[in-house]
XYZ file of C-alpha atoms in Angstrom:
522
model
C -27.561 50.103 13.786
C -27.673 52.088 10.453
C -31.468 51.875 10.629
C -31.579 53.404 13.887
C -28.844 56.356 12.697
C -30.844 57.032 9.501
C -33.959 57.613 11.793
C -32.717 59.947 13.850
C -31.280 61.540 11.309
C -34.831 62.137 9.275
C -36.177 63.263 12.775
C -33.423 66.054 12.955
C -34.100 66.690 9.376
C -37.855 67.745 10.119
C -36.946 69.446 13.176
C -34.374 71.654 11.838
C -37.121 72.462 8.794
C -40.014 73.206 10.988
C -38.338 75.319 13.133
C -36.638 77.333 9.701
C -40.192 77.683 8.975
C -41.323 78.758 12.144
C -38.613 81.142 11.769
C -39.398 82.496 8.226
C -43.240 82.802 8.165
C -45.366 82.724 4.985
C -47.952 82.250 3.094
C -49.875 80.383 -0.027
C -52.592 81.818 -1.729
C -55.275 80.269 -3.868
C -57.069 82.071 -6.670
C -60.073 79.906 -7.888
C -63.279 81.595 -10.072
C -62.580 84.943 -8.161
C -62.263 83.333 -5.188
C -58.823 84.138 -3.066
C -57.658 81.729 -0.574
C -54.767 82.264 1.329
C -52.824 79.686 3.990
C -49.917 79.978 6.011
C -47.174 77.841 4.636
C -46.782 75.318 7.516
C -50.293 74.688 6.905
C -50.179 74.180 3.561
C -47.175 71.743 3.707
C -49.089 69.854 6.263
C -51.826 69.456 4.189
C -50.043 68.232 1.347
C -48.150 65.536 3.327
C -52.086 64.252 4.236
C -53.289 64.481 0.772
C -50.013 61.729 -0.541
C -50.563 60.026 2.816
C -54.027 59.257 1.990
C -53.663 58.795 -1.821
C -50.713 56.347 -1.017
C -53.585 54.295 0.965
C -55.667 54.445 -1.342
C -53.733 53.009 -4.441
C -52.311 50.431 -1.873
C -56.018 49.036 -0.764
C -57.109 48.920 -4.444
C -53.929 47.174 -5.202
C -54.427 44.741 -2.156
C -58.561 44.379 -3.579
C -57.379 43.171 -6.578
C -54.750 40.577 -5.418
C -56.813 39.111 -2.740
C -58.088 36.264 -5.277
C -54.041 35.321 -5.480
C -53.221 35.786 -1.906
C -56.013 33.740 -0.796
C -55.295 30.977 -3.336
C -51.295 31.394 -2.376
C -52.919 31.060 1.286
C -54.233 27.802 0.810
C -51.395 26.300 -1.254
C -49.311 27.077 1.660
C -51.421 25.754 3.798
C -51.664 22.293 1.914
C -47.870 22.246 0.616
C -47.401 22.131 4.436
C -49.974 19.075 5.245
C -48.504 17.446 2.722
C -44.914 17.622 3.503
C -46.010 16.348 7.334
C -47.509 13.711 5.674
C -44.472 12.833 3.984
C -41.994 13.060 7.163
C -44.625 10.763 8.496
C -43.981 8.470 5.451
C -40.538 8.524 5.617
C -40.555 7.934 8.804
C -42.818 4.687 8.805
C -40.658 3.760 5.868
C -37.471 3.574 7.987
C -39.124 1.583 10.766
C -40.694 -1.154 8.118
C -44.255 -0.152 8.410
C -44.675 -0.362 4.451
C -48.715 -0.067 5.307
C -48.500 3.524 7.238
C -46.114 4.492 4.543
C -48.220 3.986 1.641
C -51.229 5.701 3.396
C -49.072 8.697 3.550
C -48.054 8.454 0.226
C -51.564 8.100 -1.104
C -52.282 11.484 1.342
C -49.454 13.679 0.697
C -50.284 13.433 -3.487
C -51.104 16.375 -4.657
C -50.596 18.300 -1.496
C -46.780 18.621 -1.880
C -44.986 21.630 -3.493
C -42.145 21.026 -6.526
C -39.057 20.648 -4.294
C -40.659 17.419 -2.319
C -41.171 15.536 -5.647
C -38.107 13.918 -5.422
C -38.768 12.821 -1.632
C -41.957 11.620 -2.938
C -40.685 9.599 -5.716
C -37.839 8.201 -3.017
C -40.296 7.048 -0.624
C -42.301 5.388 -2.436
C -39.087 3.212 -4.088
C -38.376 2.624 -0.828
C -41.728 1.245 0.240
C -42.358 -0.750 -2.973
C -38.955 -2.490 -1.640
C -40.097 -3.072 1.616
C -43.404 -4.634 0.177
C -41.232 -6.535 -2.101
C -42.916 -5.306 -5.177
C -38.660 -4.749 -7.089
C -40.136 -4.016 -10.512
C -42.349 -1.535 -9.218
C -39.111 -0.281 -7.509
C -36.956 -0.199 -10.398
C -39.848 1.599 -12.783
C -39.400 4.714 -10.062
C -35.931 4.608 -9.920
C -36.184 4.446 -13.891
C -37.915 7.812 -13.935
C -36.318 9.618 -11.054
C -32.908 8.745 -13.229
C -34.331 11.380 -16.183
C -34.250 14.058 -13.391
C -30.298 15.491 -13.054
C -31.489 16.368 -8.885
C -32.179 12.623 -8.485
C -30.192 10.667 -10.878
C -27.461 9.900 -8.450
C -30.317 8.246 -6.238
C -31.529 6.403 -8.862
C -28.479 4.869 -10.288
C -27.686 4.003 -6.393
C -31.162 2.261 -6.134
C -30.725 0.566 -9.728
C -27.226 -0.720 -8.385
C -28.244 -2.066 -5.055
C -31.287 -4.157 -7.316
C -28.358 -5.021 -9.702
C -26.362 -6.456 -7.081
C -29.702 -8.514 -5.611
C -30.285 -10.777 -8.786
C -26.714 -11.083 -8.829
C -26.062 -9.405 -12.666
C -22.413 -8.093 -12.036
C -22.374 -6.128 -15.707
C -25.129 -3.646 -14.721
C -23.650 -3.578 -11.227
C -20.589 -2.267 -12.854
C -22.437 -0.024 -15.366
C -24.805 1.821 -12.727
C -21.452 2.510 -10.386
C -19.308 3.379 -13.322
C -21.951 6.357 -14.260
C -22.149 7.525 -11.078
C -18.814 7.576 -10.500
C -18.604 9.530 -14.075
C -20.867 12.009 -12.580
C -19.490 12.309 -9.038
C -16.158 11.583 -8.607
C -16.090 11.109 -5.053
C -19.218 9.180 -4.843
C -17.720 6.533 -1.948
C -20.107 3.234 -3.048
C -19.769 3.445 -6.256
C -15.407 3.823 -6.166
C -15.824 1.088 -4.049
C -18.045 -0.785 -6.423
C -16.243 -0.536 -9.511
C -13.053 -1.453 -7.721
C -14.731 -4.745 -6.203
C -15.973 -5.263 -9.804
C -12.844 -4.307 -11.363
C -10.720 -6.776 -8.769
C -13.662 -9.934 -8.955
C -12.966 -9.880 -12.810
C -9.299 -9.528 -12.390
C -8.710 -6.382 -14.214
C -5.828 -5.659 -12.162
C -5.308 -2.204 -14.052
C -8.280 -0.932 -14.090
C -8.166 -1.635 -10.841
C -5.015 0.381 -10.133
C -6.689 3.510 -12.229
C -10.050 3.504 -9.981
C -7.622 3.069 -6.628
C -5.587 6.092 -8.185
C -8.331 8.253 -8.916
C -9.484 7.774 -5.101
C -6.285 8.908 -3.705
C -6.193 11.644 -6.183
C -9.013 13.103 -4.315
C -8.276 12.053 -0.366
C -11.162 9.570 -0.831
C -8.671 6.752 0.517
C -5.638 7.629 3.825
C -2.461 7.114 2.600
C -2.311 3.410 4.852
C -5.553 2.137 3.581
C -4.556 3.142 -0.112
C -1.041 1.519 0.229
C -2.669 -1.633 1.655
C -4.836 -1.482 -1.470
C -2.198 -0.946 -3.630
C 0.198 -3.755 -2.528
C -2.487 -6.215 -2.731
C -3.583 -5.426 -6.526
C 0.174 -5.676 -7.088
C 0.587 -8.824 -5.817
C -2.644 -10.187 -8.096
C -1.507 -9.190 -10.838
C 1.652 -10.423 -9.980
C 0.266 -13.813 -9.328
C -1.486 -13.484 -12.576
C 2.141 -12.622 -14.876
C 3.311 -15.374 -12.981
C 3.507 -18.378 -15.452
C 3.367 -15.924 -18.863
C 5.359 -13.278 -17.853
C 7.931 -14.122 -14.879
C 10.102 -10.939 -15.175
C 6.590 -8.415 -14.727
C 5.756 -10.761 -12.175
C 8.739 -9.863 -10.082
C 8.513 -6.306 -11.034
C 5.149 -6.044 -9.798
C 5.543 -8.203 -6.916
C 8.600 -5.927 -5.974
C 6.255 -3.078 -6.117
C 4.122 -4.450 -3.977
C 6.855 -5.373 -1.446
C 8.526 -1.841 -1.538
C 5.174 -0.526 -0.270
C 4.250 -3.189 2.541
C 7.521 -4.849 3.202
C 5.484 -6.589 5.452
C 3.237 -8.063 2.803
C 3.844 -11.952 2.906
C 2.154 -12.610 -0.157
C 4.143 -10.144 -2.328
C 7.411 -11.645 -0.894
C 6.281 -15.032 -1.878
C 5.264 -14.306 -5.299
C 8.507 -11.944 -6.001
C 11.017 -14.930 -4.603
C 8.929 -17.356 -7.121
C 9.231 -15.356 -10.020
C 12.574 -14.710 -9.092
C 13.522 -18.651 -8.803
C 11.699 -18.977 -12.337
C 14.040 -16.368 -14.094
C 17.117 -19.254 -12.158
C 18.304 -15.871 -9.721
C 17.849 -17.820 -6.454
C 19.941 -14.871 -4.576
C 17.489 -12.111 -5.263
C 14.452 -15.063 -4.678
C 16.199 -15.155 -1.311
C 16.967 -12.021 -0.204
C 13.256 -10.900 -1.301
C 12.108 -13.181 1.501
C 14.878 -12.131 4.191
C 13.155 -8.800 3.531
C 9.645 -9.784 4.593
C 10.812 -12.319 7.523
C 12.679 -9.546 9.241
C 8.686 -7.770 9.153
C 6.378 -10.137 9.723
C 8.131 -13.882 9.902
C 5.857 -16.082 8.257
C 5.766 -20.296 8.396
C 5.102 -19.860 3.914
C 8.061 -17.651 4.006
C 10.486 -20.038 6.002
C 9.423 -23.087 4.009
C 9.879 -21.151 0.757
C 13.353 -20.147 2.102
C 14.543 -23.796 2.711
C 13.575 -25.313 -0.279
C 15.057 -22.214 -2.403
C 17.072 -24.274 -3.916
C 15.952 -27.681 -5.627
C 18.969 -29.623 -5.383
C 20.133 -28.643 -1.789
C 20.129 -31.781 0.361
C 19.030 -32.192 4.481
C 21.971 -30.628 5.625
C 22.485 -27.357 2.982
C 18.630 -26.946 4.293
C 18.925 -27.383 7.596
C 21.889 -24.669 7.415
C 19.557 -22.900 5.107
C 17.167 -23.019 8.460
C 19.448 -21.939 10.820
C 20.662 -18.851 8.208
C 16.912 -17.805 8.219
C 16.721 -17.870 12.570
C 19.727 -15.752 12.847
C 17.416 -13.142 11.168
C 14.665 -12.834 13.702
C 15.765 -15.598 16.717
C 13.057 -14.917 18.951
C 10.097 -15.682 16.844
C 8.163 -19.464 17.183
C 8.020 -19.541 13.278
C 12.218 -19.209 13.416
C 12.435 -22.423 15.836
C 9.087 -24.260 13.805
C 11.922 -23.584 11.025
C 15.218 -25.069 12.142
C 12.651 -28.175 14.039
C 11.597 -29.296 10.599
C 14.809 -29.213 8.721
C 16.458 -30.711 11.699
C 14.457 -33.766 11.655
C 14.296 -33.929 7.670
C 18.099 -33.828 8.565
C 18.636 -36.530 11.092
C 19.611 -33.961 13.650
C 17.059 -35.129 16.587
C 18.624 -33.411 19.433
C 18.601 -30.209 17.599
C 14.950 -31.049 16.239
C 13.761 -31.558 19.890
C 14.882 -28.512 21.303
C 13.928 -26.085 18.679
C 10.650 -27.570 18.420
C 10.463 -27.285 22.614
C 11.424 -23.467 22.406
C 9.071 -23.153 19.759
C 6.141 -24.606 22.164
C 7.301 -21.958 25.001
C 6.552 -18.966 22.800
C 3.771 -20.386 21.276
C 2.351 -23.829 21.555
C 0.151 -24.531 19.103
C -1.167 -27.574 17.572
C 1.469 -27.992 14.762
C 3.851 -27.499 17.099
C 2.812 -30.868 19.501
C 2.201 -32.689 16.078
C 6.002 -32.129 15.207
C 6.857 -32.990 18.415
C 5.239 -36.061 17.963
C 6.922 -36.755 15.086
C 10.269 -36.320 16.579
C 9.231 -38.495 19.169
C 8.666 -41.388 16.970
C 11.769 -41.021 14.908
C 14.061 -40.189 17.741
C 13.143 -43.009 20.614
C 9.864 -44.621 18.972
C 8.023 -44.939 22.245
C 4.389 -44.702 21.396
C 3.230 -43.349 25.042
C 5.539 -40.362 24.396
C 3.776 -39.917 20.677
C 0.256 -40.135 22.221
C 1.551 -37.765 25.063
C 2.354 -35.137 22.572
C -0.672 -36.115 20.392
C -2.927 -35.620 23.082
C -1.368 -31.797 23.838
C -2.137 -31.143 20.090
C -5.609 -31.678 20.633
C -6.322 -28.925 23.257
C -3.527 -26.764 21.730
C -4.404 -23.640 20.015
C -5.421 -23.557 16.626
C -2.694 -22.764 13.955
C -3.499 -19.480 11.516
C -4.347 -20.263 8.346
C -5.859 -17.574 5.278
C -9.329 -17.093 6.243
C -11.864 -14.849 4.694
C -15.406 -14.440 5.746
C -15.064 -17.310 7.648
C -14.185 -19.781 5.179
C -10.261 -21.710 5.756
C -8.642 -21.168 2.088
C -5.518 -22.802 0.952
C -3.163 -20.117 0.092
C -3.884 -16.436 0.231
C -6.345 -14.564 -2.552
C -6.691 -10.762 -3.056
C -10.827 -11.511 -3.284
C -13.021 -13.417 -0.789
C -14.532 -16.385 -2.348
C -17.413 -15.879 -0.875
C -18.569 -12.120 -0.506
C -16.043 -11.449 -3.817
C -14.482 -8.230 -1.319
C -11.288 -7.104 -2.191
C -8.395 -7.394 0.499
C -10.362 -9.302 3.197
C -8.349 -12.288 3.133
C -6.673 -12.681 6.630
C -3.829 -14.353 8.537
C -5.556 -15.993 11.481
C -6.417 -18.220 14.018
C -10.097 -19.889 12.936
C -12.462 -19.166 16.150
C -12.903 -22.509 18.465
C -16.959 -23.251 18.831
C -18.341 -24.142 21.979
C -21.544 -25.473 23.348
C -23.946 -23.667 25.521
C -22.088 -25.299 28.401
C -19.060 -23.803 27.091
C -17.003 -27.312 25.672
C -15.275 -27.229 22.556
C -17.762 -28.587 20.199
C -14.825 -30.001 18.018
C -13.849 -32.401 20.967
C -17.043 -33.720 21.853
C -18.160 -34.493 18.513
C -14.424 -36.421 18.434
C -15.101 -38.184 21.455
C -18.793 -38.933 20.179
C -16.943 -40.299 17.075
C -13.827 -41.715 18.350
C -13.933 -45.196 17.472
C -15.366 -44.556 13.956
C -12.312 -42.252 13.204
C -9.881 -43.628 10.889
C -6.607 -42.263 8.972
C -8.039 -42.533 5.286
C -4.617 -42.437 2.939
C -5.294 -41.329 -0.617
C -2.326 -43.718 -1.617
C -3.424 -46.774 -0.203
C -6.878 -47.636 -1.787
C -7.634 -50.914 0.553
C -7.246 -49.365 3.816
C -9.417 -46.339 2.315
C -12.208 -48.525 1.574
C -11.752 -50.194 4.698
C -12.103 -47.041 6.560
C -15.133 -45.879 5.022
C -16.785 -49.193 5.623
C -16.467 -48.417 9.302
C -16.843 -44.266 9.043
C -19.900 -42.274 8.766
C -19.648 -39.765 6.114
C -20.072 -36.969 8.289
C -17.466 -37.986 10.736
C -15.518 -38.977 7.369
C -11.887 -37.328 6.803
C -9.475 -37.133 4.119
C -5.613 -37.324 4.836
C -4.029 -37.323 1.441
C 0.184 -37.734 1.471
C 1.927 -35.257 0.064
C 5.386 -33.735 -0.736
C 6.832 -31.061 -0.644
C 10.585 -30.876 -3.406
C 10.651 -34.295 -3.570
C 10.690 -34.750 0.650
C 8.019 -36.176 2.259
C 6.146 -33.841 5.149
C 6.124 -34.978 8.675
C 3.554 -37.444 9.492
C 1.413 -35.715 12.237
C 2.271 -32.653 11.952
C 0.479 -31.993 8.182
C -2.405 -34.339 9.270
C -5.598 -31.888 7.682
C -7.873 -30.422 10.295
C -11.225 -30.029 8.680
C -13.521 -32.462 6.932
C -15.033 -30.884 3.943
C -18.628 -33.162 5.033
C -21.338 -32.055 6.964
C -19.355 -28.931 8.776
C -18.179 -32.004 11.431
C -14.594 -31.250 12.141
C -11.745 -33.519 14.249
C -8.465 -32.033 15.430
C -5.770 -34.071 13.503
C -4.194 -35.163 16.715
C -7.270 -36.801 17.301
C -6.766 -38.713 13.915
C -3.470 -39.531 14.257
C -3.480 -40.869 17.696
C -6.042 -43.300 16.533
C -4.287 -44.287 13.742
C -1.066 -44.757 15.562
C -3.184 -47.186 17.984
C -4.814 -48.793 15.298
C -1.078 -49.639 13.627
C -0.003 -53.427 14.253
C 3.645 -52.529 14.993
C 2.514 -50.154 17.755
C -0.003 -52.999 19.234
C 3.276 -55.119 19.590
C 4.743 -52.131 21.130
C 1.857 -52.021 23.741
């Protein structure tokens, strides 16, 4: 717009002096060796304009003459710069589909054709093809170099950390993603890294500072970093446990106040609590977290609070603890178990039957069971119940990556992730026909099957006489404050062998057939 005003404006610039000369007429004269030569003054002006017009022309050609050499040579960079940064999209792009072969011909092709700002590509795609070829040292010598440069040395130090964490050497794992996170803050990998690091070695406060530094700068939402939070709380809880009871429960309380539904943090605060002899606040920690998220660790923490209670002072204990969230499986699993550690049968019977309605699991049939047998002792009714437990539902147990732990752990034991320990059902496998795989391999083992006990060293050795170590399982006795645990109902589900696995209803039905007072029964 203001280039089009400005023109017409010069045009009505040159109009309006024209015409003021057309209007005032005159003339230039020219004296030269006696000569006179005289012009009117529009002609004059007009030939002046020509003679800059055609001097300007002339300075510009010479000018152009004598940079033609340069332009010609800038020409042909161009020209190749341009090959050669085709030849490296090509590159990358046979990199990214594996082709390591293409990709080094296009290396080879687009040396010495690129320009300055596709070094760096350069240097990256041919790391990245070295890796694909499997040649790591060549690899790490690249990354090496490209870490000198301040443009790349974020890449590098990503690429030295991802070789780091290949051979498995945690300490330059953690020094590569501490330096990049030195340099940039809100690098996402490498927070995460150091924190994984940081949590695998259990520095629980370092931890916390690298978690802090990420919210500081809306790397983390406000749930996720909470969730983070209560979790490193509740480690290092766990940790201050036996050293340090009082920080325990501090930091366990912590951890609580921010997920009240945190079972672990309850669990940990109500122990440190019962260490420090205040059972009231070891209580009411876990009244706080069963009102959230009612939990079958919570409940039998809650019973046993005290040591010296006896059957009945738990089973009210039991009862307390259903009043607080009746309608949950766990509150009826509850007031079942104390019931029959109790004597109370009837009650036993009918919590454990409302517990089935809501949620019949296998534990559930295996307590059952055991009510059965010490209520009327009629082994048909016991393998009635045992035989529900077998097609029943699997119970939830800590999981994490797929591997059934035996209390809950702020790292994975396998992939060493922080917070990926879960509260689940393990996943039922099934053949191609679409049978539990646990079952047939039962039935398949059935009469090899036998109730090892870890307290009875005869029938043990009888049983693996008879038992193939892969169908081979372990049930060792155990108690829990001095009272023994129902019989079927803590039978363990997995064998530790061969990844061959038997529902414990499956165990305890043929050990309850293989018992000589139940044979008289029959």
């Amino acid at each position: 717009m203001w280039g089009i005003l400005t023109f017409f404006i010069l045009i009505l610039a040159l109009y309006l002096g024209f015409g003021w000369l057309a209007d005032n007429p005159g003339s230039v004269t020219f004296v030269w060796q006696e000569q006179t030569v005289e012009f009117s003054m529009i002609l004059f002006l007009a030939a002046a304009a020509a003679v800059i017009v055609a001097s300007v022309l002339v300075v510009w050609l010479v000018a152009k003459l004598f940079q033609a050499p340069g332009l010609i040579s800038s020409w042909n960079s161009s020209r190749r710069h341009s090959k050669g940064h085709n030849y490296l999209s090509r590159g990358v792009l046979a990199a990214g589909a594996g082709n390591a072969t293409l990709a080094r011909q296009m290396i080879k092709k687009s040396e010495g054709r690129i320009g300055k700002d596709d070094r760096a590509i350069l240097g990256f795609l041919d790391a990245q093809t070295a890796l694909i070829e499997g040649d790591h040292q060549r690899a790490v010598a690249i990354f090496r170099d490209m870490e000198e440069d301040p443009n790349t040395k974020l890449l590098a130090l990503r690429g030295l950390y991802l070789e780091a964490k290949r051979v498995g050497d945690e300490s330059a794992q953690e020094y590569y993603a501490e330096r990049a996170l030195r340099i940039a803050p809100n690098l996402p990998w490498a927070a995460e890294a150091v924190l994984e690091r940081k949590s695998s070695s259990r520095d629980w406060d370092g931890a916390l500072r690298v978690l802090e530094a990420q919210r500081s700068i809306d790397m983390l939402g406000d749930k996720d970093a909470k969730r983070i939070r209560a979790i490193l709380l509740t480690a290092k809880a766990k940790d201050q446990a036996d050293a340090d009871p009082k920080a325990a429960r501090s930091s366990a309380r912590s951890a609580q106040k921010i997920a009240p539904d945190f079972v672990p943090a309850a669990l940990v605060a109500a122990a440190a609590a019962t260490r420090l002899n205040d059972s009231r606040r070891a209580t009411r920690y876990l009244e706080t977290t069963w009102v959230n998220a009612p939990h079958p660790e919570i409940a039998d923490a809650y019973v046993h609070a005290k040591a010296g209670d006896s059957a009945k002072d738990r089973l009210r204990r039991a009862q307390k603890l259903k009043g607080l969230y009746e309608k949950h499986p766990e509150s009826d699993i509850a007031v079942a178990r104390a019931a029959l550690d109790a004597g109370e049968h009837d009650l036993a019977r009918s919590s454990a039957l409302d517990a089935a309605q809501k949620r019949p699991t296998e534990s559930v049939y295996l307590l059952l069971a055991d009510i059965e047998e010490e209520q009327s002792g009629e082994v048909g009714r016991v393998r009635e119940w045992l035989a529900k437990a077998i097609t029943a539902p699997r119970d939830p147990v800590w999981m994490a990556d797929g591997v059934i732990l035996d209390e809950w752990q702020p790292v994975s034991p396998v992939t060493r992730k922080l917070g990926v320990v879960e509260w689940k059902s393990p996943v039922e496998h099934r053949d191609s026909n679409g049978n539990p795989v646990i079952e047939a391999r039962a039935r398949d083992h059935g009469e090899s099957a036998r109730i090892i006990s870890s307290s009875d060293g005869s029938n043990a050795s009888a049983a693996s006489a008879h038992t193939p170590s892969t169908a081979m399982t372990t049930v060792a006795s155990s108690t829990l404050n001095g009272n023994p645990r129902p019989k079927y109902a803590n039978f363990s589900s997995d064998s530790k062998d061969g990844g061959t696995t038997y529902p414990s209803a499956l165990l305890a039905i043929k050990g309850e057939v293989d018992r000589p007072e139940a044979s008289s029964r029959r």
